[in-house]
PDB file of C-alpha atoms in Angstrom:
ATOM      1  CA  UNK F1250     105.519  66.346  96.477  1.00 59.00           C
ATOM      2  CA  UNK F1251     102.685  67.671  94.299  1.00 71.00           C
ATOM      3  CA  UNK F1252     101.570  71.284  94.112  1.00 72.00           C
ATOM      4  CA  UNK F1253      98.545  70.798  96.390  1.00 67.00           C
ATOM      5  CA  UNK F1254     100.685  69.271  99.138  1.00 73.00           C
ATOM      6  CA  UNK F1255     103.334  71.994  98.771  1.00 75.00           C
ATOM      7  CA  UNK F1256     100.664  74.683  99.028  1.00 88.00           C
ATOM      8  CA  UNK F1257      99.258  73.032 102.152  1.00 89.00           C
ATOM      9  CA  UNK F1258     102.673  73.016 103.821  1.00 89.00           C
ATOM     10  CA  UNK F1259     103.056  76.712 102.998  1.00 90.00           C
ATOM     11  CA  UNK F1260      99.636  77.473 104.485  1.00 90.00           C
ATOM     12  CA  UNK F1261     100.517  75.662 107.718  1.00 91.00           C
ATOM     13  CA  UNK F1262     103.746  77.628 108.006  1.00 89.00           C
ATOM     14  CA  UNK F1263     101.996  80.957 107.377  1.00 88.00           C
ATOM     15  CA  UNK F1264      99.190  80.267 109.850  1.00 88.00           C
ATOM     16  CA  UNK F1265     101.578  79.266 112.633  1.00 88.00           C
ATOM     17  CA  UNK F1266     103.744  82.361 112.147  1.00 84.00           C
ATOM     18  CA  UNK F1267     100.828  84.819 111.794  1.00 79.00           C
ATOM     19  CA  UNK F1268      99.100  85.997 115.013  1.00 72.00           C
ATOM     20  CA  UNK F1269      96.066  87.121 113.002  1.00 66.00           C
ATOM     21  CA  UNK F1270      95.746  83.776 111.222  1.00 61.00           C
ATOM     22  CA  UNK F1271      96.098  81.864 114.483  1.00 58.00           C
ATOM     23  CA  UNK F1272      92.821  83.307 115.683  1.00 55.00           C
ATOM     24  CA  UNK F1273      90.947  82.281 112.542  1.00 54.00           C
ATOM     25  CA  UNK F1274      92.190  78.767 111.755  1.00 57.00           C
ATOM     26  CA  UNK F1275      90.262  76.001 113.531  1.00 66.00           C
ATOM     27  CA  UNK F1276      93.251  73.778 114.266  1.00 84.00           C
ATOM     28  CA  UNK F1277      95.880  76.508 114.500  1.00 89.00           C
ATOM     29  CA  UNK F1278      96.783  75.596 118.094  1.00 90.00           C
ATOM     30  CA  UNK F1279      97.392  72.012 117.087  1.00 94.00           C
ATOM     31  CA  UNK F1280      99.388  73.083 114.037  1.00 94.00           C
ATOM     32  CA  UNK F1281     101.491  75.275 116.311  1.00 92.00           C
ATOM     33  CA  UNK F1282     102.142  72.396 118.726  1.00 94.00           C
ATOM     34  CA  UNK F1283     103.061  70.171 115.796  1.00 95.00           C
ATOM     35  CA  UNK F1284     105.476  72.650 114.226  1.00 94.00           C
ATOM     36  CA  UNK F1285     107.037  74.365 117.239  1.00 93.00           C
ATOM     37  CA  UNK F1286     106.730  71.915 120.133  1.00 94.00           C
ATOM     38  CA  UNK F1287     107.087  68.627 118.238  1.00 96.00           C
ATOM     39  CA  UNK F1288     109.311  70.160 115.539  1.00 95.00           C
ATOM     40  CA  UNK F1289     107.555  68.362 112.674  1.00 96.00           C
ATOM     41  CA  UNK F1290     107.731  69.432 109.037  1.00 94.00           C
ATOM     42  CA  UNK F1291     104.322  69.566 107.298  1.00 94.00           C
ATOM     43  CA  UNK F1292     105.988  68.938 103.949  1.00 92.00           C
ATOM     44  CA  UNK F1293     107.561  65.603 104.872  1.00 90.00           C
ATOM     45  CA  UNK F1294     106.002  62.162 104.971  1.00 87.00           C
ATOM     46  CA  UNK F1295     106.739  60.070 108.017  1.00 87.00           C
ATOM     47  CA  UNK F1296     108.255  56.667 107.181  1.00 87.00           C
ATOM     48  CA  UNK F1297     105.985  53.671 107.720  1.00 86.00           C
ATOM     49  CA  UNK F1298     107.090  52.213 111.041  1.00 89.00           C
ATOM     50  CA  UNK F1299     105.119  49.557 112.883  1.00 94.00           C
ATOM     51  CA  UNK F1300     105.732  47.663 116.062  1.00 96.00           C
ATOM     52  CA  UNK F1301     106.804  44.044 115.839  1.00 95.00           C
ATOM     53  CA  UNK F1302     104.425  41.249 116.836  1.00 95.00           C
ATOM     54  CA  UNK F1303     105.956  40.861 120.334  1.00 96.00           C
ATOM     55  CA  UNK F1304     105.886  44.637 120.838  1.00 96.00           C
ATOM     56  CA  UNK F1305     102.237  44.792 119.768  1.00 96.00           C
ATOM     57  CA  UNK F1306     101.368  41.970 122.113  1.00 95.00           C
ATOM     58  CA  UNK F1307     102.956  43.877 124.989  1.00 96.00           C
ATOM     59  CA  UNK F1308     101.106  47.105 124.128  1.00 95.00           C
ATOM     60  CA  UNK F1309      97.762  45.316 123.900  1.00 95.00           C
ATOM     61  CA  UNK F1310      98.390  43.629 127.234  1.00 95.00           C
ATOM     62  CA  UNK F1311      99.313  46.991 128.752  1.00 94.00           C
ATOM     63  CA  UNK F1312      95.967  48.380 127.589  1.00 93.00           C
ATOM     64  CA  UNK F1313      94.323  45.940 129.982  1.00 87.00           C
ATOM     65  CA  UNK F1314      90.563  45.688 129.641  1.00 94.00           C
ATOM     66  CA  UNK F1315      90.313  48.323 126.919  1.00 96.00           C
ATOM     67  CA  UNK F1316      90.885  46.038 123.922  1.00 96.00           C
ATOM     68  CA  UNK F1317      88.560  43.324 125.215  1.00 96.00           C
ATOM     69  CA  UNK F1318      85.768  45.692 126.204  1.00 96.00           C
ATOM     70  CA  UNK F1319      86.027  47.721 122.993  1.00 97.00           C
ATOM     71  CA  UNK F1320      86.025  44.750 120.610  1.00 96.00           C
ATOM     72  CA  UNK F1321      82.237  44.197 120.360  1.00 96.00           C
ATOM     73  CA  UNK F1322      81.678  47.954 120.003  1.00 96.00           C
ATOM     74  CA  UNK F1323      84.195  48.075 117.147  1.00 96.00           C
ATOM     75  CA  UNK F1324      82.361  45.177 115.514  1.00 96.00           C
ATOM     76  CA  UNK F1325      79.057  47.073 115.634  1.00 94.00           C
ATOM     77  CA  UNK F1326      80.624  50.234 114.252  1.00 94.00           C
ATOM     78  CA  UNK F1327      82.275  48.283 111.459  1.00 94.00           C
ATOM     79  CA  UNK F1328      78.992  46.876 110.168  1.00 91.00           C
ATOM     80  CA  UNK F1329      78.021  50.367 109.004  1.00 86.00           C
ATOM     81  CA  UNK F1330      81.311  52.228 108.657  1.00 92.00           C
ATOM     82  CA  UNK F1331      83.214  49.641 106.624  1.00 91.00           C
ATOM     83  CA  UNK F1332      80.404  49.441 104.068  1.00 88.00           C
ATOM     84  CA  UNK F1333      80.954  53.170 103.528  1.00 88.00           C
ATOM     85  CA  UNK F1334      84.649  52.605 102.817  1.00 91.00           C
ATOM     86  CA  UNK F1335      85.882  53.663 106.258  1.00 95.00           C
ATOM     87  CA  UNK F1336      88.204  52.066 108.777  1.00 97.00           C
ATOM     88  CA  UNK F1337      87.411  51.774 112.483  1.00 97.00           C
ATOM     89  CA  UNK F1338      90.396  52.175 114.802  1.00 98.00           C
ATOM     90  CA  UNK F1339      91.159  51.875 118.507  1.00 98.00           C
ATOM     91  CA  UNK F1340      94.262  53.531 119.949  1.00 98.00           C
ATOM     92  CA  UNK F1341      95.773  53.540 123.407  1.00 97.00           C
ATOM     93  CA  UNK F1342      96.400  56.668 125.478  1.00 97.00           C
ATOM     94  CA  UNK F1343      99.711  57.271 123.692  1.00 97.00           C
ATOM     95  CA  UNK F1344      98.115  57.285 120.232  1.00 98.00           C
ATOM     96  CA  UNK F1345      99.340  53.841 119.146  1.00 98.00           C
ATOM     97  CA  UNK F1346      96.724  51.978 117.067  1.00 98.00           C
ATOM     98  CA  UNK F1347      95.861  48.737 118.862  1.00 98.00           C
ATOM     99  CA  UNK F1348      93.032  47.356 116.731  1.00 97.00           C
ATOM    100  CA  UNK F1349      91.210  47.933 113.466  1.00 97.00           C
ATOM    101  CA  UNK F1350      88.105  46.949 111.535  1.00 97.00           C
ATOM    102  CA  UNK F1351      88.453  47.394 107.785  1.00 96.00           C
ATOM    103  CA  UNK F1352      87.333  45.567 104.648  1.00 95.00           C
ATOM    104  CA  UNK F1353      90.004  43.518 102.915  1.00 94.00           C
ATOM    105  CA  UNK F1354      89.537  45.531  99.740  1.00 93.00           C
ATOM    106  CA  UNK F1355      90.252  48.804 101.556  1.00 94.00           C
ATOM    107  CA  UNK F1356      93.067  47.605 103.813  1.00 94.00           C
ATOM    108  CA  UNK F1357      95.902  48.267 101.373  1.00 94.00           C
ATOM    109  CA  UNK F1358      94.907  51.905 100.878  1.00 94.00           C
ATOM    110  CA  UNK F1359      94.561  52.618 104.602  1.00 95.00           C
ATOM    111  CA  UNK F1360      97.776  50.806 105.476  1.00 95.00           C
ATOM    112  CA  UNK F1361      99.589  52.764 102.772  1.00 93.00           C
ATOM    113  CA  UNK F1362      98.436  55.897 104.621  1.00 92.00           C
ATOM    114  CA  UNK F1363      99.961  54.404 107.802  1.00 94.00           C
ATOM    115  CA  UNK F1364      96.527  53.787 109.356  1.00 96.00           C
ATOM    116  CA  UNK F1365      97.250  50.306 110.681  1.00 96.00           C
ATOM    117  CA  UNK F1366      97.759  48.546 114.022  1.00 97.00           C
ATOM    118  CA  UNK F1367     101.198  49.166 115.451  1.00 97.00           C
ATOM    119  CA  UNK F1368     101.564  52.725 114.146  1.00 97.00           C
ATOM    120  CA  UNK F1369     101.882  55.855 116.253  1.00 97.00           C
ATOM    121  CA  UNK F1370      99.282  58.557 115.537  1.00 98.00           C
ATOM    122  CA  UNK F1371     100.072  60.843 118.452  1.00 97.00           C
ATOM    123  CA  UNK F1372     100.458  64.530 117.648  1.00 97.00           C
ATOM    124  CA  UNK F1373     104.153  64.160 118.317  1.00 96.00           C
ATOM    125  CA  UNK F1374     104.420  61.657 115.461  1.00 96.00           C
ATOM    126  CA  UNK F1375     101.849  62.801 112.884  1.00 96.00           C
ATOM    127  CA  UNK F1376     100.875  66.310 113.906  1.00 96.00           C
ATOM    128  CA  UNK F1377      97.207  67.294 113.792  1.00 97.00           C
ATOM    129  CA  UNK F1378      94.988  64.223 113.269  1.00 97.00           C
ATOM    130  CA  UNK F1379      91.864  62.556 114.621  1.00 97.00           C
ATOM    131  CA  UNK F1380      93.655  60.387 117.174  1.00 98.00           C
ATOM    132  CA  UNK F1381      96.559  62.541 118.327  1.00 97.00           C
ATOM    133  CA  UNK F1382      94.662  65.822 118.560  1.00 97.00           C
ATOM    134  CA  UNK F1383      91.786  64.066 120.328  1.00 97.00           C
ATOM    135  CA  UNK F1384      94.275  62.889 122.969  1.00 97.00           C
ATOM    136  CA  UNK F1385      96.105  66.229 123.152  1.00 96.00           C
ATOM    137  CA  UNK F1386      92.896  68.194 123.734  1.00 95.00           C
ATOM    138  CA  UNK F1387      90.861  65.546 125.573  1.00 95.00           C
ATOM    139  CA  UNK F1388      87.798  66.047 123.382  1.00 95.00           C
ATOM    140  CA  UNK F1389      86.088  64.654 120.301  1.00 95.00           C
ATOM    141  CA  UNK F1390      87.459  66.075 117.052  1.00 96.00           C
ATOM    142  CA  UNK F1391      86.777  65.806 113.341  1.00 95.00           C
ATOM    143  CA  UNK F1392      89.883  66.607 111.315  1.00 95.00           C
ATOM    144  CA  UNK F1393      88.780  67.349 107.785  1.00 92.00           C
ATOM    145  CA  UNK F1394      91.314  66.712 105.012  1.00 91.00           C
ATOM    146  CA  UNK F1395      93.420  69.896 104.844  1.00 91.00           C
ATOM    147  CA  UNK F1396      93.021  70.473 108.575  1.00 94.00           C
ATOM    148  CA  UNK F1397      95.648  67.761 109.027  1.00 95.00           C
ATOM    149  CA  UNK F1398      99.160  68.988 109.709  1.00 96.00           C
ATOM    150  CA  UNK F1399     101.104  66.831 107.288  1.00 95.00           C
ATOM    151  CA  UNK F1400     100.518  67.434 103.589  1.00 94.00           C
ATOM    152  CA  UNK F1401     100.497  63.664 102.990  1.00 93.00           C
ATOM    153  CA  UNK F1402      97.507  63.246 105.336  1.00 95.00           C
ATOM    154  CA  UNK F1403      95.234  65.772 103.611  1.00 93.00           C
ATOM    155  CA  UNK F1404      93.375  63.003 101.785  1.00 92.00           C
ATOM    156  CA  UNK F1405      92.034  61.722 105.109  1.00 95.00           C
ATOM    157  CA  UNK F1406      88.942  62.652 107.080  1.00 95.00           C
ATOM    158  CA  UNK F1407      89.289  61.454 110.687  1.00 96.00           C
ATOM    159  CA  UNK F1408      86.650  61.478 113.412  1.00 96.00           C
ATOM    160  CA  UNK F1409      87.998  60.627 116.875  1.00 97.00           C
ATOM    161  CA  UNK F1410      86.490  60.553 120.345  1.00 97.00           C
ATOM    162  CA  UNK F1411      88.312  59.977 123.655  1.00 97.00           C
ATOM    163  CA  UNK F1412      87.613  56.990 125.874  1.00 97.00           C
ATOM    164  CA  UNK F1413      88.107  57.692 129.577  1.00 96.00           C
ATOM    165  CA  UNK F1414      89.094  54.941 131.981  1.00 95.00           C
ATOM    166  CA  UNK F1415      87.583  53.820 135.251  1.00 94.00           C
ATOM    167  CA  UNK F1416      89.417  56.471 137.278  1.00 93.00           C
ATOM    168  CA  UNK F1417      88.793  59.310 134.829  1.00 92.00           C
ATOM    169  CA  UNK F1418      92.103  59.044 132.967  1.00 95.00           C
ATOM    170  CA  UNK F1419      92.416  59.045 129.186  1.00 96.00           C
ATOM    171  CA  UNK F1420      92.460  55.399 128.148  1.00 97.00           C
ATOM    172  CA  UNK F1421      92.422  55.700 124.358  1.00 97.00           C
ATOM    173  CA  UNK F1422      90.561  56.876 121.275  1.00 98.00           C
ATOM    174  CA  UNK F1423      87.910  55.461 118.970  1.00 97.00           C
ATOM    175  CA  UNK F1424      88.424  56.779 115.449  1.00 97.00           C
ATOM    176  CA  UNK F1425      86.675  56.337 112.120  1.00 97.00           C
ATOM    177  CA  UNK F1426      88.721  57.487 109.140  1.00 96.00           C
ATOM    178  CA  UNK F1427      87.954  57.798 105.449  1.00 95.00           C
ATOM    179  CA  UNK F1428      90.136  58.254 102.376  1.00 92.00           C
ATOM    180  CA  UNK F1429      87.195  59.022 100.106  1.00 87.00           C
ATOM    181  CA  UNK F1430      87.174  62.471  98.532  1.00 83.00           C
ATOM    182  CA  UNK F1431      83.369  62.411  98.132  1.00 80.00           C
ATOM    183  CA  UNK F1432      82.540  62.234 101.849  1.00 80.00           C
ATOM    184  CA  UNK F1433      80.017  64.982 102.582  1.00 80.00           C
ATOM    185  CA  UNK F1434      80.441  67.135 105.671  1.00 80.00           C
ATOM    186  CA  UNK F1435      76.904  66.293 106.802  1.00 83.00           C
ATOM    187  CA  UNK F1436      77.668  62.579 106.699  1.00 84.00           C
ATOM    188  CA  UNK F1437      80.945  63.178 108.545  1.00 85.00           C
ATOM    189  CA  UNK F1438      79.036  64.925 111.343  1.00 87.00           C
ATOM    190  CA  UNK F1439      76.703  61.936 111.677  1.00 89.00           C
ATOM    191  CA  UNK F1440      79.671  59.571 111.802  1.00 91.00           C
ATOM    192  CA  UNK F1441      81.339  61.776 114.426  1.00 92.00           C
ATOM    193  CA  UNK F1442      78.258  61.552 116.677  1.00 93.00           C
ATOM    194  CA  UNK F1443      78.224  57.774 116.247  1.00 94.00           C
ATOM    195  CA  UNK F1444      81.884  57.623 117.254  1.00 96.00           C
ATOM    196  CA  UNK F1445      81.167  59.697 120.368  1.00 95.00           C
ATOM    197  CA  UNK F1446      78.295  57.387 121.352  1.00 94.00           C
ATOM    198  CA  UNK F1447      80.574  54.367 120.870  1.00 96.00           C
ATOM    199  CA  UNK F1448      83.260  55.945 123.070  1.00 96.00           C
ATOM    200  CA  UNK F1449      80.711  56.521 125.849  1.00 95.00           C
ATOM    201  CA  UNK F1450      79.529  52.922 125.558  1.00 95.00           C
ATOM    202  CA  UNK F1451      83.087  51.631 125.885  1.00 96.00           C
ATOM    203  CA  UNK F1452      83.705  53.935 128.850  1.00 96.00           C
ATOM    204  CA  UNK F1453      80.612  52.607 130.651  1.00 95.00           C
ATOM    205  CA  UNK F1454      81.481  48.969 129.907  1.00 95.00           C
ATOM    206  CA  UNK F1455      85.080  49.563 130.983  1.00 96.00           C
ATOM    207  CA  UNK F1456      83.906  51.062 134.274  1.00 96.00           C
ATOM    208  CA  UNK F1457      81.565  48.146 135.005  1.00 95.00           C
ATOM    209  CA  UNK F1458      84.264  45.616 134.155  1.00 95.00           C
ATOM    210  CA  UNK F1459      86.757  47.425 136.403  1.00 95.00           C
ATOM    211  CA  UNK F1460      84.362  47.280 139.366  1.00 95.00           C
ATOM    212  CA  UNK F1461      82.957  43.823 138.846  1.00 91.00           C
ATOM    213  CA  UNK F1462      81.131  42.740 141.992  1.00 86.00           C
ATOM    214  CA  UNK F1463      80.374  46.280 143.152  1.00 90.00           C
ATOM    215  CA  UNK F1464      76.971  47.918 142.926  1.00 88.00           C
ATOM    216  CA  UNK F1465      76.901  50.262 139.955  1.00 90.00           C
ATOM    217  CA  UNK F1466      74.650  53.287 140.365  1.00 88.00           C
ATOM    218  CA  UNK F1467      73.702  55.469 137.427  1.00 83.00           C
ATOM    219  CA  UNK F1468      74.002  59.068 138.579  1.00 75.00           C
ATOM    220  CA  UNK F1469      73.034  60.620 135.271  1.00 64.00           C
ATOM    221  CA  UNK F1470      69.321  61.098 135.798  1.00 51.00           C
ATOM    222  CA  UNK F1471      67.815  64.541 136.062  1.00 46.00           C
ATOM    223  CA  UNK F1472      67.657  67.557 133.802  1.00 45.00           C
ATOM    224  CA  UNK F1473      70.863  69.043 135.226  1.00 47.00           C
ATOM    225  CA  UNK F1474      72.989  65.975 134.455  1.00 47.00           C
ATOM    226  CA  UNK F1475      75.834  66.705 132.027  1.00 52.00           C
ATOM    227  CA  UNK F1476      76.677  64.748 128.927  1.00 69.00           C
ATOM    228  CA  UNK F1477      78.982  61.852 129.650  1.00 82.00           C
ATOM    229  CA  UNK F1478      78.991  58.585 131.537  1.00 89.00           C
ATOM    230  CA  UNK F1479      77.673  59.221 135.052  1.00 90.00           C
ATOM    231  CA  UNK F1480      78.318  56.041 137.048  1.00 93.00           C
ATOM    232  CA  UNK F1481      79.265  55.338 140.651  1.00 93.00           C
ATOM    233  CA  UNK F1482      80.584  52.076 142.105  1.00 94.00           C
ATOM    234  CA  UNK F1483      79.465  51.372 145.684  1.00 91.00           C
ATOM    235  CA  UNK F1484      80.628  48.722 148.147  1.00 89.00           C
ATOM    236  CA  UNK F1485      78.504  46.834 150.688  1.00 83.00           C
ATOM    237  CA  UNK F1486      78.705  49.780 153.074  1.00 82.00           C
ATOM    238  CA  UNK F1487      77.505  52.252 150.439  1.00 82.00           C
ATOM    239  CA  UNK F1488      80.921  53.872 150.186  1.00 90.00           C
ATOM    240  CA  UNK F1489      81.849  55.268 146.765  1.00 93.00           C
ATOM    241  CA  UNK F1490      84.771  53.136 145.580  1.00 95.00           C
ATOM    242  CA  UNK F1491      84.690  54.343 141.980  1.00 95.00           C
ATOM    243  CA  UNK F1492      83.315  57.162 139.845  1.00 95.00           C
ATOM    244  CA  UNK F1493      83.526  57.974 136.164  1.00 95.00           C
ATOM    245  CA  UNK F1494      85.115  61.182 134.929  1.00 94.00           C
ATOM    246  CA  UNK F1495      81.751  62.888 134.352  1.00 92.00           C
ATOM    247  CA  UNK F1496      80.473  61.797 137.779  1.00 92.00           C
ATOM    248  CA  UNK F1497      83.621  63.081 139.488  1.00 93.00           C
ATOM    249  CA  UNK F1498      83.329  66.460 137.789  1.00 90.00           C
ATOM    250  CA  UNK F1499      79.582  66.900 138.186  1.00 88.00           C
ATOM    251  CA  UNK F1500      79.416  65.718 141.797  1.00 87.00           C
ATOM    252  CA  UNK F1501      82.730  67.244 142.905  1.00 89.00           C
ATOM    253  CA  UNK F1502      84.293  63.928 143.941  1.00 92.00           C
ATOM    254  CA  UNK F1503      87.997  64.252 144.736  1.00 92.00           C
ATOM    255  CA  UNK F1504      90.443  61.372 144.291  1.00 92.00           C
ATOM    256  CA  UNK F1505      91.115  61.421 148.029  1.00 91.00           C
ATOM    257  CA  UNK F1506      87.412  60.768 148.742  1.00 92.00           C
ATOM    258  CA  UNK F1507      87.269  57.509 146.790  1.00 94.00           C
ATOM    259  CA  UNK F1508      86.794  54.633 149.245  1.00 92.00           C
ATOM    260  CA  UNK F1509      85.797  56.956 152.092  1.00 89.00           C
ATOM    261  CA  UNK F1510      82.793  58.884 150.766  1.00 89.00           C
ATOM    262  CA  UNK F1511      79.321  57.603 151.780  1.00 87.00           C
ATOM    263  CA  UNK F1512      76.943  57.726 148.822  1.00 83.00           C
ATOM    264  CA  UNK F1513      74.351  59.448 151.021  1.00 78.00           C
ATOM    265  CA  UNK F1514      76.669  62.458 151.351  1.00 80.00           C
ATOM    266  CA  UNK F1515      76.234  63.106 147.634  1.00 79.00           C
ATOM    267  CA  UNK F1516      72.500  63.673 148.152  1.00 61.00           C
ATOM    268  CA  UNK F1517      72.947  66.916 150.068  1.00 56.00           C
ATOM    269  CA  UNK F1518      73.465  69.194 147.020  1.00 50.00           C
ATOM    270  CA  UNK F1519      70.327  70.665 145.506  1.00 41.00           C
ATOM    271  CA  UNK F1520      71.539  70.211 141.926  1.00 44.00           C
ATOM    272  CA  UNK F1521      72.338  66.523 142.310  1.00 45.00           C
ATOM    273  CA  UNK F1522      69.879  65.298 144.943  1.00 48.00           C
ATOM    274  CA  UNK F1523      66.939  64.555 142.675  1.00 53.00           C
ATOM    275  CA  UNK F1524      68.886  62.645 140.073  1.00 58.00           C
ATOM    276  CA  UNK F1525      70.863  60.493 142.502  1.00 63.00           C
ATOM    277  CA  UNK F1526      67.897  59.743 144.738  1.00 69.00           C
ATOM    278  CA  UNK F1527      65.763  58.818 141.769  1.00 71.00           C
ATOM    279  CA  UNK F1528      68.431  56.496 140.414  1.00 71.00           C
ATOM    280  CA  UNK F1529      68.970  54.742 143.744  1.00 76.00           C
ATOM    281  CA  UNK F1530      65.248  54.491 144.493  1.00 80.00           C
ATOM    282  CA  UNK F1531      64.655  52.925 141.055  1.00 79.00           C
ATOM    283  CA  UNK F1532      67.487  50.447 141.641  1.00 81.00           C
ATOM    284  CA  UNK F1533      66.000  49.347 144.961  1.00 84.00           C
ATOM    285  CA  UNK F1534      62.505  49.132 143.496  1.00 86.00           C
ATOM    286  CA  UNK F1535      63.770  46.838 140.727  1.00 83.00           C
ATOM    287  CA  UNK F1536      65.476  44.614 143.297  1.00 85.00           C
ATOM    288  CA  UNK F1537      62.237  44.387 145.280  1.00 87.00           C
ATOM    289  CA  UNK F1538      60.294  43.511 142.149  1.00 84.00           C
ATOM    290  CA  UNK F1539      62.765  40.772 141.211  1.00 85.00           C
ATOM    291  CA  UNK F1540      62.492  39.275 144.712  1.00 87.00           C
ATOM    292  CA  UNK F1541      58.682  39.428 144.788  1.00 86.00           C
ATOM    293  CA  UNK F1542      58.752  41.918 147.650  1.00 88.00           C
ATOM    294  CA  UNK F1543      61.171  39.931 149.826  1.00 91.00           C
ATOM    295  CA  UNK F1544      63.357  42.567 151.483  1.00 90.00           C
ATOM    296  CA  UNK F1545      66.079  40.126 152.546  1.00 91.00           C
ATOM    297  CA  UNK F1546      66.409  38.781 148.999  1.00 89.00           C
ATOM    298  CA  UNK F1547      66.391  42.293 147.515  1.00 89.00           C
ATOM    299  CA  UNK F1548      69.136  43.348 149.919  1.00 86.00           C
ATOM    300  CA  UNK F1549      71.236  40.311 148.977  1.00 84.00           C
ATOM    301  CA  UNK F1550      70.699  41.105 145.302  1.00 82.00           C
ATOM    302  CA  UNK F1551      72.105  44.593 145.862  1.00 82.00           C
ATOM    303  CA  UNK F1552      74.941  43.384 148.074  1.00 77.00           C
ATOM    304  CA  UNK F1553      73.820  45.304 151.177  1.00 81.00           C
ATOM    305  CA  UNK F1554      72.444  44.317 154.558  1.00 82.00           C
ATOM    306  CA  UNK F1555      68.724  44.049 155.348  1.00 86.00           C
ATOM    307  CA  UNK F1556      68.932  46.891 157.884  1.00 86.00           C
ATOM    308  CA  UNK F1557      70.715  49.095 155.360  1.00 85.00           C
ATOM    309  CA  UNK F1558      68.004  48.370 152.810  1.00 86.00           C
ATOM    310  CA  UNK F1559      65.261  49.407 155.249  1.00 88.00           C
ATOM    311  CA  UNK F1560      67.162  52.553 156.229  1.00 86.00           C
ATOM    312  CA  UNK F1561      67.712  53.654 152.644  1.00 83.00           C
ATOM    313  CA  UNK F1562      64.162  52.758 151.615  1.00 87.00           C
ATOM    314  CA  UNK F1563      62.802  54.986 154.374  1.00 85.00           C
ATOM    315  CA  UNK F1564      65.107  57.854 153.420  1.00 82.00           C
ATOM    316  CA  UNK F1565      64.069  57.552 149.756  1.00 82.00           C
ATOM    317  CA  UNK F1566      60.353  57.199 150.457  1.00 81.00           C
ATOM    318  CA  UNK F1567      60.175  53.647 149.096  1.00 85.00           C
ATOM    319  CA  UNK F1568      57.377  51.530 150.514  1.00 81.00           C
ATOM    320  CA  UNK F1569      58.543  48.066 151.669  1.00 79.00           C
TER     321      UNK F1569
END
């Protein structure tokens, strides 16, 4: 181990054992989890261990729709990120890397750093890092070089963002990592925002794919809407059969209400009424336009009955 890595390990130890330092260091809580809870040593390098081909196949199958839905988004990210010498990674909810996009010329360097499909980047395996800490804290993180827990990872800059599944659970992480020592912090912030946008896109596509055949209502309109994917899945009777994590939190939808909650009941709150009504009215107006004003055809397009269409149109002030 070189002097820089030894010094980093000493700093981690001192921060974790100093109450005063814990309040100042940005990733001190993660360092503490890594050292005390996971019992990792910041001075040691974890051996390169990767799942076998059959094991990887099983993990990818267990991830369900995630790998398939994320693939085109990874491709788009790679067109910009790989030209900048970065790797684009997708992990599952346990921190195992399922997929990558990386240039052939850069692959050896990233794989030597253990950033490769089949490797475990949970906090329990690698300590503080862009994938594991993102999962542990359920939020987007940028782990800048010496913010990593292990001394051997301090050459990395990792920008991870969580992907939430169709029922609001953590499904995985999108991460862009760099081994370049000339990456500017301003550029890293731009990359981090791009990663977050990609994670939201995957979350929305994953939700739609999970509720194929249902009506998908965007509930994110309005000035009071929070950041995040605000989507509802409705059945033919206008019951909410699915809601994204942001929609559940913002609209107060409990798990027990899924499948039993009429969408109209969500219009009663003052803070959500305008946004939801506007979204549903716009959806019905588009269906009418596509059908040339034919109410029966518009209702069929939306998967609801003609009488239901008339009732909702009247309630929303839509002329038919």
